[in-house]
Amino acid sequence: MRAPFQRPENVLKRTDELIKVGQSVAALDFLYDALTGKRLANANAASTEPVILKFVDLTIEQRRGKQLKEGLTQYRNIVQHKNPESMGKVVSVMLESITKHVAAAAQQSAERATIGLIADLEETESPEDIILSSVSGEQTQDRTDRALVTPWLKFLWEAYRNLLDILRNNVRFEGLYQKVSRQAIDFCKTYERKTEFRRLCELLRNHLQGIGKYSHQQNAINLSNGDTMQLFLDTHFHQLDTATEMELWQESYRSIEDIHNLIQQSKRPVKPQAMANYFEKLTRIMYVAKNALFLAAAWHRYYNFIFRQTRVFSEEQLREVANNVLLSTLAVPIIKAPSQVLSAAGGSGGGGKEKNRSQRFSSLLFLSTVPTRISLISDLVSGDILGRVDPALRPLYDLVEEQFHPLSICREISPILGGKIAGSEADGKYGQLLCNVILTRLVQQLSQVYTTVQLDFVVGLAQFPAPYTMSAAAIERFIMHGARRGEFQLRIDHQARAVAFDTDAFDGACGGGGSGGGGGSGGGGSGAQLQASAAGLMRAQLGAAAVCLANAQRVACPAFVAAAQAQKAAAVAAALAAVRSEHRVAVARKAVIDRRKEVVESAVARRERAEARERAIRQQREQDAERQRLADDQRRREAERAQRELEAVRRAEALKLAASIREKAGIVVDIDDLGMLDTDRLKVLQREQLERDRQDMQARLRLLSRRADHTERAYRRAELPLLADDYARQKRADREHHDAARRAVLDAAREKHAHDVALKRRVARVFADFHAVRQRLDTGRSEALAAERRRLRDLLAAAKDERVAEYRRLRAAKAAADELERATRDAERRAEELAAAAKAAKAAELAKLREELAAQRARDEELLRKRLEKEAEAEAAPKAPAKYVPPSRRAAAAAAGGGSSGSSPAPPASATPPPAAPSSSTGKYVPPSRRQRPPPQ
């Protein structure tokens, strides 16, 4: 049965009445039924707003999140096309109200700091707490907070999550969506909800990934729009700042990846301040990840972005950043990491993962290649970083990278380590890494000066100030670590407590000794060297011999040298010609690629325009359908109003009929009894009975529906304890399937890579023949290609002319058809006007004839009256016997009498007519209206 109150004013009135009598639950159910009904959905958004505000207030008081979400979803459908700003007002009021309830609950609690001890808002009370609360009379502070604050915190968290789910992927609410997202992030930050923050980040990430899935919908979000992309960037930067402040480094890294993907898709350049914030957060993430190489690279990128923004960043800030750039660059380890050693040795396990990780970090830093220690030091020297560094730290670069002083390197660096670096918290984090680099330089420089040294002598040289002191065992462990990684070519004799550097020329073929192997950044041989090692001389021996022989040949055989130079010049000329030819081929290929790119871009633009046109047509159709629906509703309401008026008229007529019967016959007739005698009344009674049956059926169905709803709720409450176990089993199964699928993908990728490498090696041998054959074919077919292009151009011009002629012919035919249609419409209009004029003339003639007939009838009646008076007078006077002749035959009888006897005169016109014959006469009386009338003159 339909609710008695359907208008918004009536709904609010009924709700207030229920609240005043203490029926808040019934009032909320009534509002819920009204909002989800179809009639209120068609109401005006301005009149519906007070209803949804009252609904929100009641759902917050009763903490019924499911009904709140359904009501907001219905209200979103009402206002999204007409008044989307109203949704923002409702959301603001709702969040403000829930926040006030949370603050009030926190004030009731004795100590708000215990709010952060609750690990998960979605976790119910543990069985231990339930047992403890049942056997204990007084609650602890934790249970008090769980009873007072946690329900409101959980309700606020569910409200944020439901709002994000309602507002997502809708261009009309994109600003409100981003605002709610930032408020949800602030909620997690304010109450230190780390678990909820991780779920919120995952939820926002899923919404961002789902934009492409729902791009075909009517109100879909378009990421190619610059304003929309800027809103997403601002939200994710806020998410990154919050994750960094909460020290959730994994979420910070994922936020960095999301921002990087958005920047790659954005067509509008990102603000320099935002990019500086991006790289600053990357430095903190890389420091936590203990990746010294990319920490230094991030500081380099951060400095490159801020040193141009002198209006935003002060000189003091630039100096601090320059200090970090210098210290992080010098702190990059020279000794290779274990994974990099495996990669250099041809390993496929850790090396591949390290390579992928390095490439991913490089892409996050917007670098085309993976940075190395040598490239970072080169950037450090080439820029103005050393000029901005603190004067106390400026000598550090020369001591580590430029000077060769193995006996005093640690002593000269100790004041800097113990003073500026150890005294600053920002610089102190690089101290231990710098000590490792300095110790590496010490061993490298000692290997170039000494063959054998005492281990105690090395330990005595490697003395660092507190808090960076290293024990003898730590120094020995570090030296052996470098030797195992291939950085040092040495042996330690523990019996003699000596360190022997390898001087065998053939033993250092792999690099070592004083040359410095590749470090964690790809090489550490940029340090100062006193002399070349024996291994280096052995590697350069053949080159030196070749140089000596070439010099001797130039002196002994000048003719041969001249011929060789001429041959070299000819080869160079041929190479230059080949280079020019290849350049022309490359230019032509580039032009073809550009043309294809233009064709593809134009096709994409056409497709986008077609999609936009289809979307506009679809929106227009929906608007037309909406207008048609409103018009149908208006017609329906008009029909109902006319029906009500007709029923009122029938009622009034029935009353009049009853009154008439009562007045005329004196009988009191009941209206119902009077209606029973009419078939219409019987039909009305039948419809009323059917309506009562239908209402009774709806009441029974409502009761059955409510009973089914209660049964379903009981089922769900019974299955709620079983969901956790099922979810755990599902998680374990999903993890097993995920691990198996991941292993299969890695194995397939590894096999595919090996197959592709082998295929490349086989195909690489035919590249030269392929290019030669292609060049010969291109040269031979150039004339045929030009002729074909001319033929196609002529065909295109002919087709264009034919198309223009066809268009002109169609346009002329259309104009002729329009002219013919216009002439037809004019002829029809003139014919209608003539028909209307003829009809009016005919009507006027008929009216005139009626008037003439009425006048003739009046004259005949007057003549009849006069004649009857004369006859009465004649009857009163004595009259001779005569035969009665009707007036219609008197003229004929007179003419006949005159013709038979010309001597008998005709009676005068004024003579009195003869009296009527008696009733036994054979004459018959003819009324004047039936007498023969003379034809009209």
PDB file of N, CA, C and O in Angstrom, residues 2 14 36 96 108 137 173 187 191 201 281 331 367 385 398 440 469 597 634 647 659 705 780 789 793 795 850 893 937:
ATOM      1  N   ARG A   2       0.537   2.207  -0.790  1.00  0.00           N
ATOM      2  CA  ARG A   2       1.332   3.411  -0.939  1.00  0.00           C
ATOM      3  C   ARG A   2       1.332   4.211   0.361  1.00  0.00           C
ATOM      4  O   ARG A   2       0.313   4.317   1.052  1.00  0.00           O
ATOM      5  N   ARG A  14       5.630  14.200   9.118  1.00  0.00           N
ATOM      6  CA  ARG A  14       5.401  12.888   9.724  1.00  0.00           C
ATOM      7  C   ARG A  14       6.618  12.433  10.528  1.00  0.00           C
ATOM      8  O   ARG A  14       6.479  11.847  11.613  1.00  0.00           O
ATOM      9  N   THR A  36      13.815   5.858  -0.851  1.00  0.00           N
ATOM     10  CA  THR A  36      13.997   4.798  -1.853  1.00  0.00           C
ATOM     11  C   THR A  36      12.788   4.629  -2.751  1.00  0.00           C
ATOM     12  O   THR A  36      12.830   3.832  -3.692  1.00  0.00           O
ATOM     13  N   GLU A  96      30.821  16.497   9.448  1.00  0.00           N
ATOM     14  CA  GLU A  96      30.958  17.362  10.623  1.00  0.00           C
ATOM     15  C   GLU A  96      30.209  16.794  11.819  1.00  0.00           C
ATOM     16  O   GLU A  96      30.707  16.823  12.958  1.00  0.00           O
ATOM     17  N   GLN A 108      34.500  11.870  26.812  1.00  0.00           N
ATOM     18  CA  GLN A 108      33.971  11.007  27.856  1.00  0.00           C
ATOM     19  C   GLN A 108      35.001   9.982  28.329  1.00  0.00           C
ATOM     20  O   GLN A 108      34.947   9.518  29.463  1.00  0.00           O
ATOM     21  N   GLY A 137      33.623  -6.284  37.623  1.00  0.00           N
ATOM     22  CA  GLY A 137      32.598  -5.278  37.807  1.00  0.00           C
ATOM     23  C   GLY A 137      32.958  -3.950  37.197  1.00  0.00           C
ATOM     24  O   GLY A 137      32.090  -3.180  36.801  1.00  0.00           O
ATOM     25  N   PHE A 173      31.066  14.874  -9.534  1.00  0.00           N
ATOM     26  CA  PHE A 173      31.458  14.915  -8.129  1.00  0.00           C
ATOM     27  C   PHE A 173      32.958  14.727  -7.953  1.00  0.00           C
ATOM     28  O   PHE A 173      33.404  14.321  -6.868  1.00  0.00           O
ATOM     29  N   PHE A 187      41.938  12.089   8.583  1.00  0.00           N
ATOM     30  CA  PHE A 187      41.375  11.282   9.670  1.00  0.00           C
ATOM     31  C   PHE A 187      42.373  10.214  10.117  1.00  0.00           C
ATOM     32  O   PHE A 187      42.617  10.032  11.327  1.00  0.00           O
ATOM     33  N   TYR A 191      44.120  10.409  14.017  1.00  0.00           N
ATOM     34  CA  TYR A 191      43.918   9.347  15.005  1.00  0.00           C
ATOM     35  C   TYR A 191      44.941   8.222  14.880  1.00  0.00           C
ATOM     36  O   TYR A 191      44.771   7.170  15.526  1.00  0.00           O
ATOM     37  N   CYS A 201      44.633   3.803   1.112  1.00  0.00           N
ATOM     38  CA  CYS A 201      45.533   3.935  -0.047  1.00  0.00           C
ATOM     39  C   CYS A 201      45.215   2.887  -1.105  1.00  0.00           C
ATOM     40  O   CYS A 201      45.203   3.185  -2.308  1.00  0.00           O
ATOM     41  N   LYS A 281      60.773  13.461  -0.859  1.00  0.00           N
ATOM     42  CA  LYS A 281      60.221  12.241  -0.264  1.00  0.00           C
ATOM     43  C   LYS A 281      60.963  11.001  -0.760  1.00  0.00           C
ATOM     44  O   LYS A 281      61.136  10.026  -0.016  1.00  0.00           O
ATOM     45  N   ALA A 331      79.360   8.867  -0.021  1.00  0.00           N
ATOM     46  CA  ALA A 331      79.058   7.704   0.806  1.00  0.00           C
ATOM     47  C   ALA A 331      78.604   6.502  -0.001  1.00  0.00           C
ATOM     48  O   ALA A 331      78.340   5.449   0.587  1.00  0.00           O
ATOM     49  N   LEU A 367      65.162   9.123 -14.871  1.00  0.00           N
ATOM     50  CA  LEU A 367      66.489   8.969 -15.468  1.00  0.00           C
ATOM     51  C   LEU A 367      66.404   7.926 -16.573  1.00  0.00           C
ATOM     52  O   LEU A 367      65.742   6.895 -16.421  1.00  0.00           O
ATOM     53  N   ILE A 385      77.666  22.617  -7.136  1.00  0.00           N
ATOM     54  CA  ILE A 385      77.331  22.072  -5.819  1.00  0.00           C
ATOM     55  C   ILE A 385      78.455  22.321  -4.834  1.00  0.00           C
ATOM     56  O   ILE A 385      78.230  22.734  -3.683  1.00  0.00           O
ATOM     57  N   ASP A 398      88.142  16.505  -1.930  1.00  0.00           N
ATOM     58  CA  ASP A 398      89.554  16.363  -2.324  1.00  0.00           C
ATOM     59  C   ASP A 398      90.235  15.254  -1.546  1.00  0.00           C
ATOM     60  O   ASP A 398      91.045  14.501  -2.100  1.00  0.00           O
ATOM     61  N   THR A 440      88.146   1.820   2.199  1.00  0.00           N
ATOM     62  CA  THR A 440      88.393   1.239   0.874  1.00  0.00           C
ATOM     63  C   THR A 440      89.500   1.992   0.158  1.00  0.00           C
ATOM     64  O   THR A 440      90.407   1.384  -0.446  1.00  0.00           O
ATOM     65  N   THR A 469      84.312   4.767  15.464  1.00  0.00           N
ATOM     66  CA  THR A 469      85.506   3.937  15.650  1.00  0.00           C
ATOM     67  C   THR A 469      85.217   2.511  15.204  1.00  0.00           C
ATOM     68  O   THR A 469      84.108   1.999  15.351  1.00  0.00           O
ATOM     69  N   LYS A 597      52.565   7.964 -37.853  1.00  0.00           N
ATOM     70  CA  LYS A 597      52.163   8.470 -36.547  1.00  0.00           C
ATOM     71  C   LYS A 597      51.053   9.506 -36.683  1.00  0.00           C
ATOM     72  O   LYS A 597      50.096   9.524 -35.898  1.00  0.00           O
ATOM     73  N   GLN A 634       3.033  14.811 -16.194  1.00  0.00           N
ATOM     74  CA  GLN A 634       2.139  15.972 -16.183  1.00  0.00           C
ATOM     75  C   GLN A 634       0.780  15.624 -16.800  1.00  0.00           C
ATOM     76  O   GLN A 634      -0.281  15.996 -16.279  1.00  0.00           O
ATOM     77  N   GLU A 647     -15.908  13.178 -11.675  1.00  0.00           N
ATOM     78  CA  GLU A 647     -16.622  12.517 -10.591  1.00  0.00           C
ATOM     79  C   GLU A 647     -17.398  13.522  -9.751  1.00  0.00           C
ATOM     80  O   GLU A 647     -18.527  13.241  -9.294  1.00  0.00           O
ATOM     81  N   ALA A 659     -32.711  15.409  -5.427  1.00  0.00           N
ATOM     82  CA  ALA A 659     -33.541  16.539  -4.979  1.00  0.00           C
ATOM     83  C   ALA A 659     -34.758  16.703  -5.871  1.00  0.00           C
ATOM     84  O   ALA A 659     -35.875  17.000  -5.407  1.00  0.00           O
ATOM     85  N   SER A 705       7.068  -9.625   3.276  1.00  0.00           N
ATOM     86  CA  SER A 705       8.392  -9.083   2.957  1.00  0.00           C
ATOM     87  C   SER A 705       9.175  -8.773   4.223  1.00  0.00           C
ATOM     88  O   SER A 705      10.368  -9.046   4.323  1.00  0.00           O
ATOM     89  N   GLY A 780      66.220   0.893 -57.375  1.00  0.00           N
ATOM     90  CA  GLY A 780      65.636   0.484 -58.658  1.00  0.00           C
ATOM     91  C   GLY A 780      64.159   0.794 -58.786  1.00  0.00           C
ATOM     92  O   GLY A 780      63.637   0.936 -59.898  1.00  0.00           O
ATOM     93  N   ARG A 789      52.758   7.222 -57.805  1.00  0.00           N
ATOM     94  CA  ARG A 789      52.251   8.352 -57.008  1.00  0.00           C
ATOM     95  C   ARG A 789      51.534   9.357 -57.913  1.00  0.00           C
ATOM     96  O   ARG A 789      50.486   9.895 -57.524  1.00  0.00           O
ATOM     97  N   ARG A 793      47.657  10.372 -57.684  1.00  0.00           N
ATOM     98  CA  ARG A 793      47.274  11.775 -57.520  1.00  0.00           C
ATOM     99  C   ARG A 793      46.221  12.162 -58.544  1.00  0.00           C
ATOM    100  O   ARG A 793      45.260  12.893 -58.247  1.00  0.00           O
ATOM    101  N   LEU A 795      44.108  10.103 -60.064  1.00  0.00           N
ATOM    102  CA  LEU A 795      42.863   9.442 -59.677  1.00  0.00           C
ATOM    103  C   LEU A 795      42.164  10.176 -58.537  1.00  0.00           C
ATOM    104  O   LEU A 795      40.938  10.328 -58.522  1.00  0.00           O
ATOM    105  N   ARG A 850     -33.634  30.803 -43.737  1.00  0.00           N
ATOM    106  CA  ARG A 850     -34.419  30.571 -42.523  1.00  0.00           C
ATOM    107  C   ARG A 850     -35.186  31.829 -42.115  1.00  0.00           C
ATOM    108  O   ARG A 850     -36.349  31.778 -41.682  1.00  0.00           O
ATOM    109  N   ALA A 893     -60.981  28.593 -60.829  1.00  0.00           N
ATOM    110  CA  ALA A 893     -62.413  28.581 -61.127  1.00  0.00           C
ATOM    111  C   ALA A 893     -62.848  29.888 -61.763  1.00  0.00           C
ATOM    112  O   ALA A 893     -63.665  29.920 -62.685  1.00  0.00           O
ATOM    113  N   GLN A 937     -40.274  35.656 -57.059  1.00  0.00           N
ATOM    114  CA  GLN A 937     -39.924  36.478 -58.228  1.00  0.00           C
ATOM    115  C   GLN A 937     -38.421  36.648 -58.302  1.00  0.00           C
ATOM    116  O   GLN A 937     -37.768  36.845 -57.314  1.00  0.00           O
TER     117      GLN A 937
END
